[in-house]
Amino acid sequence: MSSAEKTFVTVGKVADLPPGERLVVELGRRWVLIMNVEGALHAVEDVCSHEEYALSEVGELDGFTLTCTQHGACFDIRNGGVLCAPAMMGIKVFEVRVVGDEIQIKA
Ligand code: FES
């Protein structure tokens, strides 16, 4: 196993995250929100960059756009970029992959 391989951490089972669903997992000291958009998994840090609300609780997903319902900031879950104010900074995205029946995130 290469050192790059070692940085991926298993966080759940594919069966736990069907299309249209979301999953929150702990990764070290961070919480990560994983979303299944039409079979493709996307992972972002579970915190809005505006006032640090948990996006898993206040976020609404439409396509690849995650909107924080607290004040309306929205983000592209593919790259974490800001799409709408009032957020000024993007959110962290994590590389996610499926190995067998496991969901893995690059730590
Ligand atoms: S906390 Fe998310 S937009 Fe303000």
PDB file of C-alpha atoms and ligand atoms in Angstrom:
ATOM      1  CA  MET A   1       0.000   0.000   0.000  1.00  0.00           C
ATOM      2  CA  SER A   2       1.411   3.398  -0.951  1.00  0.00           C
ATOM      3  CA  SER A   3       1.449   6.334   1.455  1.00  0.00           C
ATOM      4  CA  ALA A   4      -1.280   7.968  -0.652  1.00  0.00           C
ATOM      5  CA  GLU A   5      -3.485   4.936  -0.109  1.00  0.00           C
ATOM      6  CA  LYS A   6      -3.073   5.233   3.636  1.00  0.00           C
ATOM      7  CA  THR A   7      -4.619   8.682   3.694  1.00  0.00           C
ATOM      8  CA  PHE A   8      -8.061   7.360   2.766  1.00  0.00           C
ATOM      9  CA  VAL A   9     -10.246   6.471   5.724  1.00  0.00           C
ATOM     10  CA  THR A  10     -13.320   4.265   5.609  1.00  0.00           C
ATOM     11  CA  VAL A  11     -16.277   6.196   6.984  1.00  0.00           C
ATOM     12  CA  GLY A  12     -19.282   4.111   6.023  1.00  0.00           C
ATOM     13  CA  LYS A  13     -20.961   1.675   3.709  1.00  0.00           C
ATOM     14  CA  VAL A  14     -22.289   2.506   0.272  1.00  0.00           C
ATOM     15  CA  ALA A  15     -25.587   0.919   1.268  1.00  0.00           C
ATOM     16  CA  ASP A  16     -25.979   3.599   3.940  1.00  0.00           C
ATOM     17  CA  LEU A  17     -26.005   6.387   1.368  1.00  0.00           C
ATOM     18  CA  PRO A  18     -28.438   5.846  -1.494  1.00  0.00           C
ATOM     19  CA  PRO A  19     -28.947   8.533  -4.181  1.00  0.00           C
ATOM     20  CA  GLY A  20     -30.532  11.681  -2.784  1.00  0.00           C
ATOM     21  CA  GLU A  21     -29.418  10.939   0.753  1.00  0.00           C
ATOM     22  CA  ARG A  22     -26.740  12.443   2.971  1.00  0.00           C
ATOM     23  CA  LEU A  23     -24.498  11.122   5.703  1.00  0.00           C
ATOM     24  CA  VAL A  24     -22.524  12.927   8.402  1.00  0.00           C
ATOM     25  CA  VAL A  25     -19.319  11.346   9.634  1.00  0.00           C
ATOM     26  CA  GLU A  26     -16.565  12.335  12.020  1.00  0.00           C
ATOM     27  CA  LEU A  27     -13.103  12.601  10.549  1.00  0.00           C
ATOM     28  CA  GLY A  28     -10.519  13.487  13.166  1.00  0.00           C
ATOM     29  CA  ARG A  29     -11.774  16.711  14.689  1.00  0.00           C
ATOM     30  CA  ARG A  30     -13.963  17.602  11.729  1.00  0.00           C
ATOM     31  CA  TRP A  31     -17.480  16.659  10.746  1.00  0.00           C
ATOM     32  CA  VAL A  32     -17.941  15.801   7.110  1.00  0.00           C
ATOM     33  CA  LEU A  33     -21.175  15.863   5.156  1.00  0.00           C
ATOM     34  CA  ILE A  34     -21.296  13.299   2.356  1.00  0.00           C
ATOM     35  CA  MET A  35     -24.011  13.582  -0.264  1.00  0.00           C
ATOM     36  CA  ASN A  36     -25.045  11.176  -2.963  1.00  0.00           C
ATOM     37  CA  VAL A  37     -26.048  13.136  -6.063  1.00  0.00           C
ATOM     38  CA  GLU A  38     -27.391  10.765  -8.667  1.00  0.00           C
ATOM     39  CA  GLY A  39     -24.925   8.074  -7.667  1.00  0.00           C
ATOM     40  CA  ALA A  40     -21.875  10.328  -7.334  1.00  0.00           C
ATOM     41  CA  LEU A  41     -20.574  11.022  -3.838  1.00  0.00           C
ATOM     42  CA  HIS A  42     -19.455  14.484  -2.739  1.00  0.00           C
ATOM     43  CA  ALA A  43     -18.018  15.375   0.648  1.00  0.00           C
ATOM     44  CA  VAL A  44     -17.714  18.784   2.292  1.00  0.00           C
ATOM     45  CA  GLU A  45     -16.899  19.959   5.760  1.00  0.00           C
ATOM     46  CA  ASP A  46     -20.125  20.152   7.700  1.00  0.00           C
ATOM     47  CA  VAL A  47     -19.866  23.813   8.532  1.00  0.00           C
ATOM     48  CA  CYS A  48     -21.022  26.947   6.786  1.00  0.00           C
ATOM     49  CA  SER A  49     -18.164  29.374   6.274  1.00  0.00           C
ATOM     50  CA  HIS A  50     -20.427  32.292   7.148  1.00  0.00           C
ATOM     51  CA  GLU A  51     -21.355  31.639  10.780  1.00  0.00           C
ATOM     52  CA  GLU A  52     -20.411  28.018  11.277  1.00  0.00           C
ATOM     53  CA  TYR A  53     -23.837  26.413  11.341  1.00  0.00           C
ATOM     54  CA  ALA A  54     -23.882  22.706  10.517  1.00  0.00           C
ATOM     55  CA  LEU A  55     -24.786  22.397   6.847  1.00  0.00           C
ATOM     56  CA  SER A  56     -26.187  18.939   7.506  1.00  0.00           C
ATOM     57  CA  GLU A  57     -28.873  20.628   9.600  1.00  0.00           C
ATOM     58  CA  VAL A  58     -29.517  23.873   7.749  1.00  0.00           C
ATOM     59  CA  GLY A  59     -28.371  23.046   4.239  1.00  0.00           C
ATOM     60  CA  GLU A  60     -30.671  22.380   1.299  1.00  0.00           C
ATOM     61  CA  LEU A  61     -29.240  20.685  -1.760  1.00  0.00           C
ATOM     62  CA  ASP A  62     -30.416  21.430  -5.289  1.00  0.00           C
ATOM     63  CA  GLY A  63     -28.268  19.709  -7.866  1.00  0.00           C
ATOM     64  CA  PHE A  64     -24.724  20.549  -6.834  1.00  0.00           C
ATOM     65  CA  THR A  65     -25.731  23.717  -4.979  1.00  0.00           C
ATOM     66  CA  LEU A  66     -25.895  23.530  -1.209  1.00  0.00           C
ATOM     67  CA  THR A  67     -27.757  26.472   0.300  1.00  0.00           C
ATOM     68  CA  CYS A  68     -27.436  27.372   3.955  1.00  0.00           C
ATOM     69  CA  THR A  69     -30.918  28.329   5.056  1.00  0.00           C
ATOM     70  CA  GLN A  70     -29.635  30.438   7.939  1.00  0.00           C
ATOM     71  CA  HIS A  71     -28.757  33.439   5.767  1.00  0.00           C
ATOM     72  CA  GLY A  72     -28.801  32.160   2.203  1.00  0.00           C
ATOM     73  CA  ALA A  73     -25.162  31.502   1.404  1.00  0.00           C
ATOM     74  CA  CYS A  74     -24.722  28.805  -1.199  1.00  0.00           C
ATOM     75  CA  PHE A  75     -21.844  26.648  -2.251  1.00  0.00           C
ATOM     76  CA  ASP A  76     -20.887  24.336  -5.098  1.00  0.00           C
ATOM     77  CA  ILE A  77     -20.348  20.960  -3.443  1.00  0.00           C
ATOM     78  CA  ARG A  78     -18.024  19.866  -6.255  1.00  0.00           C
ATOM     79  CA  ASN A  79     -15.330  22.389  -5.350  1.00  0.00           C
ATOM     80  CA  GLY A  80     -16.584  24.202  -2.236  1.00  0.00           C
ATOM     81  CA  GLY A  81     -16.779  27.528  -4.035  1.00  0.00           C
ATOM     82  CA  VAL A  82     -19.120  30.292  -2.923  1.00  0.00           C
ATOM     83  CA  LEU A  83     -22.066  30.845  -5.252  1.00  0.00           C
ATOM     84  CA  CYS A  84     -24.088  33.269  -3.117  1.00  0.00           C
ATOM     85  CA  ALA A  85     -23.392  35.836  -0.401  1.00  0.00           C
ATOM     86  CA  PRO A  86     -23.190  36.402   2.510  1.00  0.00           C
ATOM     87  CA  ALA A  87     -20.423  33.787   2.704  1.00  0.00           C
ATOM     88  CA  MET A  88     -17.105  35.200   1.561  1.00  0.00           C
ATOM     89  CA  MET A  89     -15.060  32.020   1.753  1.00  0.00           C
ATOM     90  CA  GLY A  90     -15.686  28.603   0.319  1.00  0.00           C
ATOM     91  CA  ILE A  91     -16.140  25.413   2.271  1.00  0.00           C
ATOM     92  CA  LYS A  92     -13.613  22.608   2.456  1.00  0.00           C
ATOM     93  CA  VAL A  93     -14.196  19.669   0.154  1.00  0.00           C
ATOM     94  CA  PHE A  94     -12.852  16.176   0.672  1.00  0.00           C
ATOM     95  CA  GLU A  95     -11.874  13.610  -1.907  1.00  0.00           C
ATOM     96  CA  VAL A  96     -14.259  10.688  -1.601  1.00  0.00           C
ATOM     97  CA  ARG A  97     -14.156   7.285  -3.215  1.00  0.00           C
ATOM     98  CA  VAL A  98     -15.842   3.926  -3.100  1.00  0.00           C
ATOM     99  CA  VAL A  99     -13.802   0.777  -2.564  1.00  0.00           C
ATOM    100  CA  GLY A 100     -15.899  -2.353  -2.654  1.00  0.00           C
ATOM    101  CA  ASP A 101     -18.870  -1.551  -0.445  1.00  0.00           C
ATOM    102  CA  GLU A 102     -17.017   1.073   1.601  1.00  0.00           C
ATOM    103  CA  ILE A 103     -17.087   4.862   1.404  1.00  0.00           C
ATOM    104  CA  GLN A 104     -13.652   6.355   1.953  1.00  0.00           C
ATOM    105  CA  ILE A 105     -12.576   9.950   2.480  1.00  0.00           C
ATOM    106  CA  LYS A 106      -9.110  11.335   2.033  1.00  0.00           C
ATOM    107  CA  ALA A 107      -8.109  12.609   5.431  1.00  0.00           C
TER     108      ALA A 107
HETATM  109  S1  FES B   1     -24.559  30.608   8.686  1.00  0.00           S
HETATM  110 FE1  FES B   1     -24.727  29.887   6.655  1.00  0.00          FE
HETATM  111  S2  FES B   1     -25.352  31.654   5.550  1.00  0.00           S
HETATM  112 FE2  FES B   1     -25.058  32.374   7.545  1.00  0.00          FE
END
